[in-house]
Amino acid sequence: MIDPSFNSTYSLSRVQKESFNRDGFLLLDDILTPYQISDLQSWTAEVKGWPNRKGEHMPYEEIRADGSTGLCRTES
């Protein structure tokens, strides 16, 4: 699992803050290390593979703009 501690702080620029206030989200490039990205991808692949059992693991898929479906969340 990803270690949630970061070794340094990440300061947002004025432009980033304005972007967040305008759009409601912010894209941060290079915030995770390659190891953290790999770990997160492994964990999400594991969750995606959980069986759909009512009251246990319930995946919810959404239809994308191109008509395909994708897992958007899994609840337990």
mmCIF file of C-alpha atoms in Angstrom, residues 17-45:
data_model
loop_
_atom_site.group_PDB
_atom_site.id
_atom_site.type_symbol
_atom_site.label_atom_id
_atom_site.label_comp_id
_atom_site.label_asym_id
_atom_site.label_seq_id
_atom_site.Cartn_x
_atom_site.Cartn_y
_atom_site.Cartn_z
ATOM 1 C CA LYS A 17 -5.109 28.169 -6.832
ATOM 2 C CA GLU A 18 -7.110 30.212 -9.339
ATOM 3 C CA SER A 19 -7.538 27.128 -11.501
ATOM 4 C CA PHE A 20 -8.843 25.137 -8.537
ATOM 5 C CA ASN A 21 -11.233 27.889 -7.499
ATOM 6 C CA ARG A 22 -12.527 28.168 -11.067
ATOM 7 C CA ASP A 23 -12.696 24.470 -12.029
ATOM 8 C CA GLY A 24 -13.110 22.681 -8.697
ATOM 9 C CA PHE A 25 -10.169 20.343 -9.310
ATOM 10 C CA LEU A 26 -6.448 20.546 -9.875
ATOM 11 C CA LEU A 27 -4.112 18.378 -11.928
ATOM 12 C CA LEU A 28 -0.774 17.860 -10.226
ATOM 13 C CA ASP A 29 2.036 16.486 -12.364
ATOM 14 C CA ASP A 30 4.864 14.429 -10.885
ATOM 15 C CA ILE A 31 3.355 14.364 -7.382
ATOM 16 C CA LEU A 32 3.892 10.597 -6.919
ATOM 17 C CA THR A 33 7.095 8.636 -7.299
ATOM 18 C CA PRO A 34 7.241 5.855 -9.909
ATOM 19 C CA TYR A 35 7.072 3.328 -7.036
ATOM 20 C CA GLN A 36 3.956 4.980 -5.615
ATOM 21 C CA ILE A 37 2.304 4.985 -9.040
ATOM 22 C CA SER A 38 3.068 1.293 -9.511
ATOM 23 C CA ASP A 39 1.789 0.484 -6.021
ATOM 24 C CA LEU A 40 -1.427 2.433 -6.616
ATOM 25 C CA GLN A 41 -1.984 0.711 -9.973
ATOM 26 C CA SER A 42 -1.511 -2.720 -8.358
ATOM 27 C CA TRP A 43 -3.940 -1.871 -5.571
ATOM 28 C CA THR A 44 -6.618 -0.556 -7.942
ATOM 29 C CA ALA A 45 -6.258 -3.645 -10.163
#
